[in-house]
Amino acid sequence: MNPGGTVRAAKSDLGAIRWEFGDFPYGLEFLVLPPAGHAAAVFPKPPPVLPDCDPHFALSQVRILSKGGPGLVSADAGPSAEGLFWFRWITGHQITFLIWRFMGNLLNGRSLHCLDDGEATVLQTYIDGYSAMLVYTASCPREIYHSLIRPRMYDQHPGFSGKWAPDYAPVRRFFRSGAVADSVETRAADVAQAIKINREVHDDVAAWLVPDGRSLLQHAAEESPVGLSPRTALLYDNFFMTLRSTIDVDALIAQLLHRIRPALIDVARHGLYPHGRNIACSVGESVRPSAVECEDRFGQVIADVAHAATLGNSAKCLSASE
């Protein structure tokens, strides 16, 4: 763990960008988020794990890294396959949680019709970023998911589920509201298309990782139902190394940039699919165009998320989105 880790990267003799996250390449760090839903604050003030961040410098590096290519990054010793995909699973989910927070903060309980054109564009950027992170976290070979990731979730709880994610509630409500699909406005059509792509990517990821379609929660429900509670929120946060405390938007931005940077370094060095493409449509072996576009634009989409979050938010205390 790198308590005072800085986003400002060191340079190798060749000028390549070096890894600056965790105690070692592909190590993990704690994420700090505000309270949400059943997830209460457990620290009266932010724990000393927040990164220092020069957002303008970080954004410039993210833009460079988004172009891709192994020559951009230093040739440190690579991780094992298990280490690489465990990093992607945990850190990719942490980036997703931060994207959800920014989406919830932007919506603030409002419908799409209450957003101006600029806000709607930023919302679409966040949805696209969420889709990109679905691909990133699920880029592991199926055998690694079933031998490494799924057993660890099961050990945390036999019914472990993404439905327990405390920060997803406002996003879920917005996606299910139906107001976007019913609108004839151009901006609503763009957001609706982003949501459609997100659902397709989510379905393709699920079909790849769990071809029988049975989640841990569905298996557990056969024995006893598992409802949302402070306990499930704590179990979920614990698994993804997430702490809860009152923090401001600047701290969220710093943590987002601090994670996007190593994710882009990872993809620049190893590619999105180090072991070959995984995410295939559940019908046949073809890949849906939406998934291909999400893959092809991965670096640009994540850079756009960093830009939108950094330049679209001012320093203010972020209240809980329930």
PDB file of C-alpha atoms in Angstrom:
ATOM      1  CA  MET A   1       0.000   0.000   0.000  1.00  0.00           C
ATOM      2  CA  ASN A   2       1.246   3.463  -0.889  1.00  0.00           C
ATOM      3  CA  PRO A   3      -0.433   5.826   1.599  1.00  0.00           C
ATOM      4  CA  GLY A   4       0.867   9.036   0.102  1.00  0.00           C
ATOM      5  CA  GLY A   5       1.212   7.762  -3.439  1.00  0.00           C
ATOM      6  CA  THR A   6       1.422  10.508  -6.029  1.00  0.00           C
ATOM      7  CA  VAL A   7       0.057  10.491  -9.541  1.00  0.00           C
ATOM      8  CA  ARG A   8       3.152  12.364 -10.744  1.00  0.00           C
ATOM      9  CA  ALA A   9       5.116   9.683 -12.558  1.00  0.00           C
ATOM     10  CA  ALA A  10       8.813   9.133 -12.521  1.00  0.00           C
ATOM     11  CA  LYS A  11      10.594   8.586 -15.820  1.00  0.00           C
ATOM     12  CA  SER A  12      12.965   5.831 -16.786  1.00  0.00           C
ATOM     13  CA  ASP A  13      16.203   6.565 -18.628  1.00  0.00           C
ATOM     14  CA  LEU A  14      14.313   5.950 -21.859  1.00  0.00           C
ATOM     15  CA  GLY A  15      11.625   8.447 -20.920  1.00  0.00           C
ATOM     16  CA  ALA A  16       8.927   5.802 -20.574  1.00  0.00           C
ATOM     17  CA  ILE A  17       6.190   6.209 -17.955  1.00  0.00           C
ATOM     18  CA  ARG A  18       6.779   4.056 -14.910  1.00  0.00           C
ATOM     19  CA  TRP A  19       4.334   2.368 -12.555  1.00  0.00           C
ATOM     20  CA  GLU A  20       3.300   4.486  -9.542  1.00  0.00           C
ATOM     21  CA  PHE A  21       0.518   2.586  -7.765  1.00  0.00           C
ATOM     22  CA  GLY A  22       0.637   0.339  -4.726  1.00  0.00           C
ATOM     23  CA  ASP A  23       3.874  -0.934  -3.232  1.00  0.00           C
ATOM     24  CA  PHE A  24       4.824  -2.848  -6.398  1.00  0.00           C
ATOM     25  CA  PRO A  25       3.624  -3.172 -10.010  1.00  0.00           C
ATOM     26  CA  TYR A  26       0.054  -4.461 -10.079  1.00  0.00           C
ATOM     27  CA  GLY A  27      -0.305  -4.078  -6.336  1.00  0.00           C
ATOM     28  CA  LEU A  28      -3.571  -2.765  -4.902  1.00  0.00           C
ATOM     29  CA  GLU A  29      -4.628   0.293  -2.926  1.00  0.00           C
ATOM     30  CA  PHE A  30      -7.567   1.129  -0.692  1.00  0.00           C
ATOM     31  CA  LEU A  31     -10.352   3.284  -2.116  1.00  0.00           C
ATOM     32  CA  VAL A  32     -12.160   5.845   0.052  1.00  0.00           C
ATOM     33  CA  LEU A  33     -15.765   6.723  -0.823  1.00  0.00           C
ATOM     34  CA  PRO A  34     -18.522   8.714   0.906  1.00  0.00           C
ATOM     35  CA  PRO A  35     -21.347   6.828   2.627  1.00  0.00           C
ATOM     36  CA  ALA A  36     -24.003   5.389   0.299  1.00  0.00           C
ATOM     37  CA  GLY A  37     -27.164   3.429   0.973  1.00  0.00           C
ATOM     38  CA  HIS A  38     -26.466   0.767   3.597  1.00  0.00           C
ATOM     39  CA  ALA A  39     -22.737   1.596   3.550  1.00  0.00           C
ATOM     40  CA  ALA A  40     -22.129   3.930   6.471  1.00  0.00           C
ATOM     41  CA  ALA A  41     -18.995   5.944   7.174  1.00  0.00           C
ATOM     42  CA  VAL A  42     -16.603   3.939   9.321  1.00  0.00           C
ATOM     43  CA  PHE A  43     -13.974   6.675   9.670  1.00  0.00           C
ATOM     44  CA  PRO A  44     -14.839  10.053  11.267  1.00  0.00           C
ATOM     45  CA  LYS A  45     -12.262  11.669   8.995  1.00  0.00           C
ATOM     46  CA  PRO A  46     -10.575  10.395   5.822  1.00  0.00           C
ATOM     47  CA  PRO A  47      -7.920   7.734   6.498  1.00  0.00           C
ATOM     48  CA  PRO A  48      -4.365   8.583   5.363  1.00  0.00           C
ATOM     49  CA  VAL A  49      -4.544   6.618   2.128  1.00  0.00           C
ATOM     50  CA  LEU A  50      -5.625   9.343  -0.304  1.00  0.00           C
ATOM     51  CA  PRO A  51      -3.153  10.054  -3.134  1.00  0.00           C
ATOM     52  CA  ASP A  52      -1.596  13.419  -3.838  1.00  0.00           C
ATOM     53  CA  CYS A  53      -2.576  14.623  -7.271  1.00  0.00           C
ATOM     54  CA  ASP A  54      -1.748  17.394  -9.717  1.00  0.00           C
ATOM     55  CA  PRO A  55      -4.869  16.955 -11.877  1.00  0.00           C
ATOM     56  CA  HIS A  56      -3.523  18.851 -14.894  1.00  0.00           C
ATOM     57  CA  PHE A  57      -0.315  16.801 -14.967  1.00  0.00           C
ATOM     58  CA  ALA A  58      -2.290  13.602 -14.413  1.00  0.00           C
ATOM     59  CA  LEU A  59      -4.662  14.448 -17.263  1.00  0.00           C
ATOM     60  CA  SER A  60      -1.762  15.098 -19.623  1.00  0.00           C
ATOM     61  CA  GLN A  61      -0.334  11.668 -18.810  1.00  0.00           C
ATOM     62  CA  VAL A  62      -3.721  10.000 -19.225  1.00  0.00           C
ATOM     63  CA  ARG A  63      -4.070  11.574 -22.680  1.00  0.00           C
ATOM     64  CA  ILE A  64      -0.645  10.264 -23.689  1.00  0.00           C
ATOM     65  CA  LEU A  65      -1.367   6.793 -22.325  1.00  0.00           C
ATOM     66  CA  SER A  66      -4.779   6.640 -24.003  1.00  0.00           C
ATOM     67  CA  LYS A  67      -3.028   6.463 -27.384  1.00  0.00           C
ATOM     68  CA  GLY A  68      -1.668   3.039 -26.368  1.00  0.00           C
ATOM     69  CA  GLY A  69       1.523   1.253 -27.328  1.00  0.00           C
ATOM     70  CA  PRO A  70       4.161  -0.542 -25.241  1.00  0.00           C
ATOM     71  CA  GLY A  71       6.823   2.094 -25.988  1.00  0.00           C
ATOM     72  CA  LEU A  72       5.021   4.532 -23.694  1.00  0.00           C
ATOM     73  CA  VAL A  73       5.689   2.560 -20.529  1.00  0.00           C
ATOM     74  CA  SER A  74       8.779   1.218 -18.816  1.00  0.00           C
ATOM     75  CA  ALA A  75       9.583  -2.480 -19.110  1.00  0.00           C
ATOM     76  CA  ASP A  76       9.228  -3.463 -15.463  1.00  0.00           C
ATOM     77  CA  ALA A  77       8.961  -7.137 -14.614  1.00  0.00           C
ATOM     78  CA  GLY A  78       5.489  -8.272 -15.567  1.00  0.00           C
ATOM     79  CA  PRO A  79       3.047  -9.857 -13.113  1.00  0.00           C
ATOM     80  CA  SER A  80       1.795 -13.422 -13.157  1.00  0.00           C
ATOM     81  CA  ALA A  81      -1.458 -13.988 -14.996  1.00  0.00           C
ATOM     82  CA  GLU A  82      -3.216 -14.284 -11.635  1.00  0.00           C
ATOM     83  CA  GLY A  83      -1.641 -11.043 -10.395  1.00  0.00           C
ATOM     84  CA  LEU A  84      -2.555  -9.167 -13.563  1.00  0.00           C
ATOM     85  CA  PHE A  85      -6.202 -10.189 -13.650  1.00  0.00           C
ATOM     86  CA  TRP A  86      -6.677  -9.812  -9.899  1.00  0.00           C
ATOM     87  CA  PHE A  87      -5.400  -6.233 -10.249  1.00  0.00           C
ATOM     88  CA  ARG A  88      -7.836  -5.653 -13.102  1.00  0.00           C
ATOM     89  CA  TRP A  89     -10.747  -7.129 -11.158  1.00  0.00           C
ATOM     90  CA  ILE A  90     -10.220  -5.059  -8.015  1.00  0.00           C
ATOM     91  CA  THR A  91      -8.887  -1.802  -9.458  1.00  0.00           C
ATOM     92  CA  GLY A  92     -11.283  -1.925 -12.407  1.00  0.00           C
ATOM     93  CA  HIS A  93     -14.213  -2.227 -10.023  1.00  0.00           C
ATOM     94  CA  GLN A  94     -12.857   0.653  -7.936  1.00  0.00           C
ATOM     95  CA  ILE A  95     -12.768   2.835 -11.061  1.00  0.00           C
ATOM     96  CA  THR A  96     -16.341   1.757 -11.787  1.00  0.00           C
ATOM     97  CA  PHE A  97     -17.463   2.772  -8.290  1.00  0.00           C
ATOM     98  CA  LEU A  98     -15.939   6.211  -8.818  1.00  0.00           C
ATOM     99  CA  ILE A  99     -17.697   6.558 -12.178  1.00  0.00           C
ATOM    100  CA  TRP A 100     -20.992   5.637 -10.495  1.00  0.00           C
ATOM    101  CA  ARG A 101     -20.362   8.294  -7.836  1.00  0.00           C
ATOM    102  CA  PHE A 102     -19.848  10.951 -10.493  1.00  0.00           C
ATOM    103  CA  MET A 103     -22.956   9.784 -12.350  1.00  0.00           C
ATOM    104  CA  GLY A 104     -25.030   9.920  -9.171  1.00  0.00           C
ATOM    105  CA  ASN A 105     -23.665  13.333  -8.282  1.00  0.00           C
ATOM    106  CA  LEU A 106     -24.454  14.659 -11.761  1.00  0.00           C
ATOM    107  CA  LEU A 107     -27.994  13.287 -11.760  1.00  0.00           C
ATOM    108  CA  ASN A 108     -28.660  14.228  -8.120  1.00  0.00           C
ATOM    109  CA  GLY A 109     -32.104  12.659  -8.362  1.00  0.00           C
ATOM    110  CA  ARG A 110     -32.955  14.521 -11.580  1.00  0.00           C
ATOM    111  CA  SER A 111     -34.304  13.034 -14.793  1.00  0.00           C
ATOM    112  CA  LEU A 112     -32.496  13.423 -18.090  1.00  0.00           C
ATOM    113  CA  HIS A 113     -34.925  16.178 -19.107  1.00  0.00           C
ATOM    114  CA  CYS A 114     -33.581  18.353 -16.289  1.00  0.00           C
ATOM    115  CA  LEU A 115     -29.998  18.174 -17.571  1.00  0.00           C
ATOM    116  CA  ASP A 116     -28.598  20.665 -20.047  1.00  0.00           C
ATOM    117  CA  ASP A 117     -26.834  19.495 -23.197  1.00  0.00           C
ATOM    118  CA  GLY A 118     -23.392  19.668 -21.598  1.00  0.00           C
ATOM    119  CA  GLU A 119     -24.495  17.618 -18.598  1.00  0.00           C
ATOM    120  CA  ALA A 120     -26.122  15.026 -20.868  1.00  0.00           C
ATOM    121  CA  THR A 121     -22.874  14.702 -22.820  1.00  0.00           C
ATOM    122  CA  VAL A 122     -20.906  14.171 -19.607  1.00  0.00           C
ATOM    123  CA  LEU A 123     -23.456  11.577 -18.477  1.00  0.00           C
ATOM    124  CA  GLN A 124     -23.004   9.689 -21.746  1.00  0.00           C
ATOM    125  CA  THR A 125     -19.229   9.799 -21.210  1.00  0.00           C
ATOM    126  CA  TYR A 126     -19.619   8.220 -17.766  1.00  0.00           C
ATOM    127  CA  ILE A 127     -21.913   5.489 -19.118  1.00  0.00           C
ATOM    128  CA  ASP A 128     -19.395   4.710 -21.857  1.00  0.00           C
ATOM    129  CA  GLY A 129     -16.679   4.602 -19.192  1.00  0.00           C
ATOM    130  CA  TYR A 130     -18.730   2.137 -17.165  1.00  0.00           C
ATOM    131  CA  SER A 131     -19.028  -0.076 -20.266  1.00  0.00           C
ATOM    132  CA  ALA A 132     -15.279   0.121 -20.869  1.00  0.00           C
ATOM    133  CA  MET A 133     -14.562  -0.961 -17.305  1.00  0.00           C
ATOM    134  CA  LEU A 134     -16.890  -3.944 -17.700  1.00  0.00           C
ATOM    135  CA  VAL A 135     -14.668  -5.095 -20.547  1.00  0.00           C
ATOM    136  CA  TYR A 136     -11.464  -4.353 -18.605  1.00  0.00           C
ATOM    137  CA  THR A 137     -12.463  -6.225 -15.454  1.00  0.00           C
ATOM    138  CA  ALA A 138     -13.752  -9.207 -17.445  1.00  0.00           C
ATOM    139  CA  SER A 139     -10.729  -9.488 -19.749  1.00  0.00           C
ATOM    140  CA  CYS A 140      -9.438 -12.551 -17.891  1.00  0.00           C
ATOM    141  CA  PRO A 141      -9.526 -16.062 -19.341  1.00  0.00           C
ATOM    142  CA  ARG A 142     -12.579 -17.960 -18.149  1.00  0.00           C
ATOM    143  CA  GLU A 143     -10.435 -20.514 -16.313  1.00  0.00           C
ATOM    144  CA  ILE A 144      -8.800 -17.768 -14.222  1.00  0.00           C
ATOM    145  CA  TYR A 145     -12.198 -16.317 -13.356  1.00  0.00           C
ATOM    146  CA  HIS A 146     -13.388 -19.714 -12.127  1.00  0.00           C
ATOM    147  CA  SER A 147     -10.159 -20.725 -10.386  1.00  0.00           C
ATOM    148  CA  LEU A 148      -9.229 -17.368  -8.814  1.00  0.00           C
ATOM    149  CA  ILE A 149     -11.898 -14.662  -8.801  1.00  0.00           C
ATOM    150  CA  ARG A 150     -15.191 -16.502  -8.333  1.00  0.00           C
ATOM    151  CA  PRO A 151     -13.855 -18.698  -5.467  1.00  0.00           C
ATOM    152  CA  ARG A 152     -12.637 -15.604  -3.603  1.00  0.00           C
ATOM    153  CA  MET A 153     -16.054 -13.988  -3.943  1.00  0.00           C
ATOM    154  CA  TYR A 154     -17.666 -17.217  -2.751  1.00  0.00           C
ATOM    155  CA  ASP A 155     -15.341 -17.289   0.256  1.00  0.00           C
ATOM    156  CA  GLN A 156     -16.465 -13.757   1.102  1.00  0.00           C
ATOM    157  CA  HIS A 157     -20.100 -14.897   0.925  1.00  0.00           C
ATOM    158  CA  PRO A 158     -21.792 -17.759  -0.986  1.00  0.00           C
ATOM    159  CA  GLY A 159     -24.332 -15.250  -2.311  1.00  0.00           C
ATOM    160  CA  PHE A 160     -21.846 -12.492  -3.202  1.00  0.00           C
ATOM    161  CA  SER A 161     -23.391 -10.238  -5.840  1.00  0.00           C
ATOM    162  CA  GLY A 162     -22.860  -7.000  -7.729  1.00  0.00           C
ATOM    163  CA  LYS A 163     -26.383  -6.117  -6.611  1.00  0.00           C
ATOM    164  CA  TRP A 164     -24.850  -5.374  -3.225  1.00  0.00           C
ATOM    165  CA  ALA A 165     -22.809  -2.447  -4.613  1.00  0.00           C
ATOM    166  CA  PRO A 166     -23.816   0.553  -2.455  1.00  0.00           C
ATOM    167  CA  ASP A 167     -22.912   3.205  -5.042  1.00  0.00           C
ATOM    168  CA  TYR A 168     -24.891   1.688  -7.916  1.00  0.00           C
ATOM    169  CA  ALA A 169     -28.381   2.520  -6.592  1.00  0.00           C
ATOM    170  CA  PRO A 170     -28.848   5.927  -8.321  1.00  0.00           C
ATOM    171  CA  VAL A 171     -27.448   4.523 -11.571  1.00  0.00           C
ATOM    172  CA  ARG A 172     -29.775   1.515 -11.409  1.00  0.00           C
ATOM    173  CA  ARG A 173     -32.787   3.787 -10.835  1.00  0.00           C
ATOM    174  CA  PHE A 174     -31.841   5.956 -13.796  1.00  0.00           C
ATOM    175  CA  PHE A 175     -31.257   3.002 -16.117  1.00  0.00           C
ATOM    176  CA  ARG A 176     -34.606   1.474 -15.155  1.00  0.00           C
ATOM    177  CA  SER A 177     -36.670   4.666 -15.174  1.00  0.00           C
ATOM    178  CA  GLY A 178     -37.729   4.330 -18.817  1.00  0.00           C
ATOM    179  CA  ALA A 179     -37.719   8.102 -19.220  1.00  0.00           C
ATOM    180  CA  VAL A 180     -34.662   8.029 -21.468  1.00  0.00           C
ATOM    181  CA  ALA A 181     -36.099   5.508 -23.914  1.00  0.00           C
ATOM    182  CA  ASP A 182     -39.400   7.411 -24.109  1.00  0.00           C
ATOM    183  CA  SER A 183     -37.773  10.737 -24.992  1.00  0.00           C
ATOM    184  CA  VAL A 184     -37.467  11.978 -28.572  1.00  0.00           C
ATOM    185  CA  GLU A 185     -34.723  14.499 -27.792  1.00  0.00           C
ATOM    186  CA  THR A 186     -31.414  13.982 -29.587  1.00  0.00           C
ATOM    187  CA  ARG A 187     -29.425  14.092 -26.363  1.00  0.00           C
ATOM    188  CA  ALA A 188     -31.751  11.488 -24.849  1.00  0.00           C
ATOM    189  CA  ALA A 189     -31.260   9.268 -27.892  1.00  0.00           C
ATOM    190  CA  ASP A 190     -27.488   9.452 -27.414  1.00  0.00           C
ATOM    191  CA  VAL A 191     -27.770   8.570 -23.727  1.00  0.00           C
ATOM    192  CA  ALA A 192     -30.239   5.775 -24.525  1.00  0.00           C
ATOM    193  CA  GLN A 193     -27.760   4.333 -27.026  1.00  0.00           C
ATOM    194  CA  ALA A 194     -24.995   4.438 -24.398  1.00  0.00           C
ATOM    195  CA  ILE A 195     -27.273   2.575 -21.968  1.00  0.00           C
ATOM    196  CA  LYS A 196     -28.144   0.012 -24.663  1.00  0.00           C
ATOM    197  CA  ILE A 197     -24.445  -0.604 -25.335  1.00  0.00           C
ATOM    198  CA  ASN A 198     -23.797  -0.911 -21.608  1.00  0.00           C
ATOM    199  CA  ARG A 199     -26.473  -3.593 -21.280  1.00  0.00           C
ATOM    200  CA  GLU A 200     -25.150  -5.490 -24.295  1.00  0.00           C
ATOM    201  CA  VAL A 201     -21.598  -5.407 -22.950  1.00  0.00           C
ATOM    202  CA  HIS A 202     -22.838  -6.500 -19.519  1.00  0.00           C
ATOM    203  CA  ASP A 203     -24.725  -9.420 -21.083  1.00  0.00           C
ATOM    204  CA  ASP A 204     -21.701 -10.435 -23.161  1.00  0.00           C
ATOM    205  CA  VAL A 205     -19.420 -10.283 -20.126  1.00  0.00           C
ATOM    206  CA  ALA A 206     -21.834 -12.429 -18.118  1.00  0.00           C
ATOM    207  CA  ALA A 207     -22.167 -14.918 -20.988  1.00  0.00           C
ATOM    208  CA  TRP A 208     -18.390 -15.203 -21.204  1.00  0.00           C
ATOM    209  CA  LEU A 209     -17.594 -15.505 -17.505  1.00  0.00           C
ATOM    210  CA  VAL A 210     -20.608 -17.573 -16.421  1.00  0.00           C
ATOM    211  CA  PRO A 211     -21.891 -19.438 -19.482  1.00  0.00           C
ATOM    212  CA  ASP A 212     -24.512 -21.340 -17.473  1.00  0.00           C
ATOM    213  CA  GLY A 213     -26.009 -17.991 -16.428  1.00  0.00           C
ATOM    214  CA  ARG A 214     -26.062 -18.841 -12.727  1.00  0.00           C
ATOM    215  CA  SER A 215     -24.603 -16.197 -10.430  1.00  0.00           C
ATOM    216  CA  LEU A 216     -23.479 -16.869  -6.865  1.00  0.00           C
ATOM    217  CA  LEU A 217     -26.546 -14.990  -5.646  1.00  0.00           C
ATOM    218  CA  GLN A 218     -28.869 -17.198  -7.696  1.00  0.00           C
ATOM    219  CA  HIS A 219     -27.233 -20.330  -6.330  1.00  0.00           C
ATOM    220  CA  ALA A 220     -27.474 -19.000  -2.765  1.00  0.00           C
ATOM    221  CA  ALA A 221     -31.116 -17.975  -3.210  1.00  0.00           C
ATOM    222  CA  GLU A 222     -32.046 -21.610  -3.671  1.00  0.00           C
ATOM    223  CA  GLU A 223     -31.074 -22.199  -0.041  1.00  0.00           C
ATOM    224  CA  SER A 224     -31.915 -18.853   1.549  1.00  0.00           C
ATOM    225  CA  PRO A 225     -32.567 -15.390   0.063  1.00  0.00           C
ATOM    226  CA  VAL A 226     -29.944 -12.689   0.612  1.00  0.00           C
ATOM    227  CA  GLY A 227     -31.343  -9.161   0.927  1.00  0.00           C
ATOM    228  CA  LEU A 228     -29.510  -5.847   0.927  1.00  0.00           C
ATOM    229  CA  SER A 229     -28.362  -4.782   4.378  1.00  0.00           C
ATOM    230  CA  PRO A 230     -25.503  -2.991   6.153  1.00  0.00           C
ATOM    231  CA  ARG A 231     -23.869  -6.410   6.365  1.00  0.00           C
ATOM    232  CA  THR A 232     -23.922  -7.043   2.604  1.00  0.00           C
ATOM    233  CA  ALA A 233     -22.661  -3.492   1.971  1.00  0.00           C
ATOM    234  CA  LEU A 234     -19.771  -4.045   4.378  1.00  0.00           C
ATOM    235  CA  LEU A 235     -18.931  -7.416   2.827  1.00  0.00           C
ATOM    236  CA  TYR A 236     -18.939  -5.880  -0.641  1.00  0.00           C
ATOM    237  CA  ASP A 237     -16.785  -2.908   0.388  1.00  0.00           C
ATOM    238  CA  ASN A 238     -14.371  -5.176   2.219  1.00  0.00           C
ATOM    239  CA  PHE A 239     -13.876  -7.398  -0.819  1.00  0.00           C
ATOM    240  CA  PHE A 240     -13.079  -4.446  -3.081  1.00  0.00           C
ATOM    241  CA  MET A 241     -10.848  -2.716  -0.499  1.00  0.00           C
ATOM    242  CA  THR A 242     -13.250   0.207  -0.071  1.00  0.00           C
ATOM    243  CA  LEU A 243     -13.390   2.398   3.034  1.00  0.00           C
ATOM    244  CA  ARG A 244     -16.134   4.924   3.838  1.00  0.00           C
ATOM    245  CA  SER A 245     -15.609   8.455   5.104  1.00  0.00           C
ATOM    246  CA  THR A 246     -16.804  11.979   4.315  1.00  0.00           C
ATOM    247  CA  ILE A 247     -14.563  13.266   1.525  1.00  0.00           C
ATOM    248  CA  ASP A 248     -14.805  16.036  -1.050  1.00  0.00           C
ATOM    249  CA  VAL A 249     -14.984  15.809  -4.822  1.00  0.00           C
ATOM    250  CA  ASP A 250     -11.309  16.671  -5.208  1.00  0.00           C
ATOM    251  CA  ALA A 251     -10.436  13.501  -3.279  1.00  0.00           C
ATOM    252  CA  LEU A 252     -12.659  11.461  -5.603  1.00  0.00           C
ATOM    253  CA  ILE A 253     -11.022  13.015  -8.663  1.00  0.00           C
ATOM    254  CA  ALA A 254      -7.540  12.294  -7.292  1.00  0.00           C
ATOM    255  CA  GLN A 255      -8.438   8.658  -6.661  1.00  0.00           C
ATOM    256  CA  LEU A 256      -9.966   8.293 -10.131  1.00  0.00           C
ATOM    257  CA  LEU A 257      -6.890   9.681 -11.892  1.00  0.00           C
ATOM    258  CA  HIS A 258      -4.619   7.645  -9.628  1.00  0.00           C
ATOM    259  CA  ARG A 259      -6.330   4.450 -10.865  1.00  0.00           C
ATOM    260  CA  ILE A 260      -6.959   5.309 -14.496  1.00  0.00           C
ATOM    261  CA  ARG A 261      -3.251   5.914 -15.011  1.00  0.00           C
ATOM    262  CA  PRO A 262      -2.069   2.383 -14.030  1.00  0.00           C
ATOM    263  CA  ALA A 263      -5.011   0.819 -15.880  1.00  0.00           C
ATOM    264  CA  LEU A 264      -3.885   2.569 -19.065  1.00  0.00           C
ATOM    265  CA  ILE A 265      -0.249   1.624 -18.405  1.00  0.00           C
ATOM    266  CA  ASP A 266      -1.425  -1.974 -18.066  1.00  0.00           C
ATOM    267  CA  VAL A 267      -3.341  -1.923 -21.367  1.00  0.00           C
ATOM    268  CA  ALA A 268      -0.514  -0.092 -23.163  1.00  0.00           C
ATOM    269  CA  ARG A 269       1.861  -2.856 -22.142  1.00  0.00           C
ATOM    270  CA  HIS A 270      -0.300  -5.992 -22.278  1.00  0.00           C
ATOM    271  CA  GLY A 271      -3.222  -5.040 -24.489  1.00  0.00           C
ATOM    272  CA  LEU A 272      -6.848  -5.301 -23.452  1.00  0.00           C
ATOM    273  CA  TYR A 273      -6.804  -9.084 -23.930  1.00  0.00           C
ATOM    274  CA  PRO A 274      -3.357 -10.466 -23.014  1.00  0.00           C
ATOM    275  CA  HIS A 275      -4.607 -14.036 -23.578  1.00  0.00           C
ATOM    276  CA  GLY A 276      -6.768 -13.315 -26.633  1.00  0.00           C
ATOM    277  CA  ARG A 277     -10.232 -11.868 -27.016  1.00  0.00           C
ATOM    278  CA  ASN A 278     -12.722 -13.201 -24.489  1.00  0.00           C
ATOM    279  CA  ILE A 279     -15.973 -11.321 -24.736  1.00  0.00           C
ATOM    280  CA  ALA A 280     -18.070 -13.096 -27.353  1.00  0.00           C
ATOM    281  CA  CYS A 281     -21.780 -12.924 -27.975  1.00  0.00           C
ATOM    282  CA  SER A 282     -23.630 -15.760 -26.302  1.00  0.00           C
ATOM    283  CA  VAL A 283     -25.109 -16.744 -29.685  1.00  0.00           C
ATOM    284  CA  GLY A 284     -22.354 -18.199 -31.854  1.00  0.00           C
ATOM    285  CA  GLU A 285     -18.785 -16.939 -31.727  1.00  0.00           C
ATOM    286  CA  SER A 286     -19.281 -13.468 -33.215  1.00  0.00           C
ATOM    287  CA  VAL A 287     -18.736 -10.322 -31.194  1.00  0.00           C
ATOM    288  CA  ARG A 288     -21.425  -7.672 -31.159  1.00  0.00           C
ATOM    289  CA  PRO A 289     -20.451  -4.360 -32.820  1.00  0.00           C
ATOM    290  CA  SER A 290     -21.119  -2.547 -29.541  1.00  0.00           C
ATOM    291  CA  ALA A 291     -18.509  -4.671 -27.764  1.00  0.00           C
ATOM    292  CA  VAL A 292     -15.985  -4.183 -30.566  1.00  0.00           C
ATOM    293  CA  GLU A 293     -16.455  -0.411 -30.456  1.00  0.00           C
ATOM    294  CA  CYS A 294     -16.065  -0.432 -26.685  1.00  0.00           C
ATOM    295  CA  GLU A 295     -12.811  -2.376 -27.026  1.00  0.00           C
ATOM    296  CA  ASP A 296     -11.429  -0.257 -29.869  1.00  0.00           C
ATOM    297  CA  ARG A 297     -12.137   3.020 -28.072  1.00  0.00           C
ATOM    298  CA  PHE A 298     -11.088   1.865 -24.605  1.00  0.00           C
ATOM    299  CA  GLY A 299      -8.209   4.298 -24.089  1.00  0.00           C
ATOM    300  CA  GLN A 300     -10.086   7.285 -25.486  1.00  0.00           C
ATOM    301  CA  VAL A 301     -13.218   6.534 -23.458  1.00  0.00           C
ATOM    302  CA  ILE A 302     -11.299   6.263 -20.183  1.00  0.00           C
ATOM    303  CA  ALA A 303      -9.371   9.453 -20.967  1.00  0.00           C
ATOM    304  CA  ASP A 304     -12.699  11.212 -21.640  1.00  0.00           C
ATOM    305  CA  VAL A 305     -13.972  10.045 -18.240  1.00  0.00           C
ATOM    306  CA  ALA A 306     -10.880  11.472 -16.545  1.00  0.00           C
ATOM    307  CA  HIS A 307     -11.325  14.758 -18.403  1.00  0.00           C
ATOM    308  CA  ALA A 308     -15.055  15.029 -17.631  1.00  0.00           C
ATOM    309  CA  ALA A 309     -14.629  14.236 -13.941  1.00  0.00           C
ATOM    310  CA  THR A 310     -11.674  16.582 -13.474  1.00  0.00           C
ATOM    311  CA  LEU A 311     -12.942  19.605 -15.372  1.00  0.00           C
ATOM    312  CA  GLY A 312     -16.630  19.151 -14.616  1.00  0.00           C
ATOM    313  CA  ASN A 313     -16.432  19.108 -10.822  1.00  0.00           C
ATOM    314  CA  SER A 314     -15.427  21.753  -8.315  1.00  0.00           C
ATOM    315  CA  ALA A 315     -14.180  21.248  -4.771  1.00  0.00           C
ATOM    316  CA  LYS A 316     -17.240  20.582  -2.663  1.00  0.00           C
ATOM    317  CA  CYS A 317     -18.367  17.979  -0.208  1.00  0.00           C
ATOM    318  CA  LEU A 318     -20.114  15.136  -1.979  1.00  0.00           C
ATOM    319  CA  SER A 319     -23.221  14.026  -0.143  1.00  0.00           C
ATOM    320  CA  ALA A 320     -24.278  10.403  -0.104  1.00  0.00           C
ATOM    321  CA  SER A 321     -26.318   9.204  -3.076  1.00  0.00           C
ATOM    322  CA  GLU A 322     -28.902   6.768  -1.805  1.00  0.00           C
TER     323      GLU A 322
END
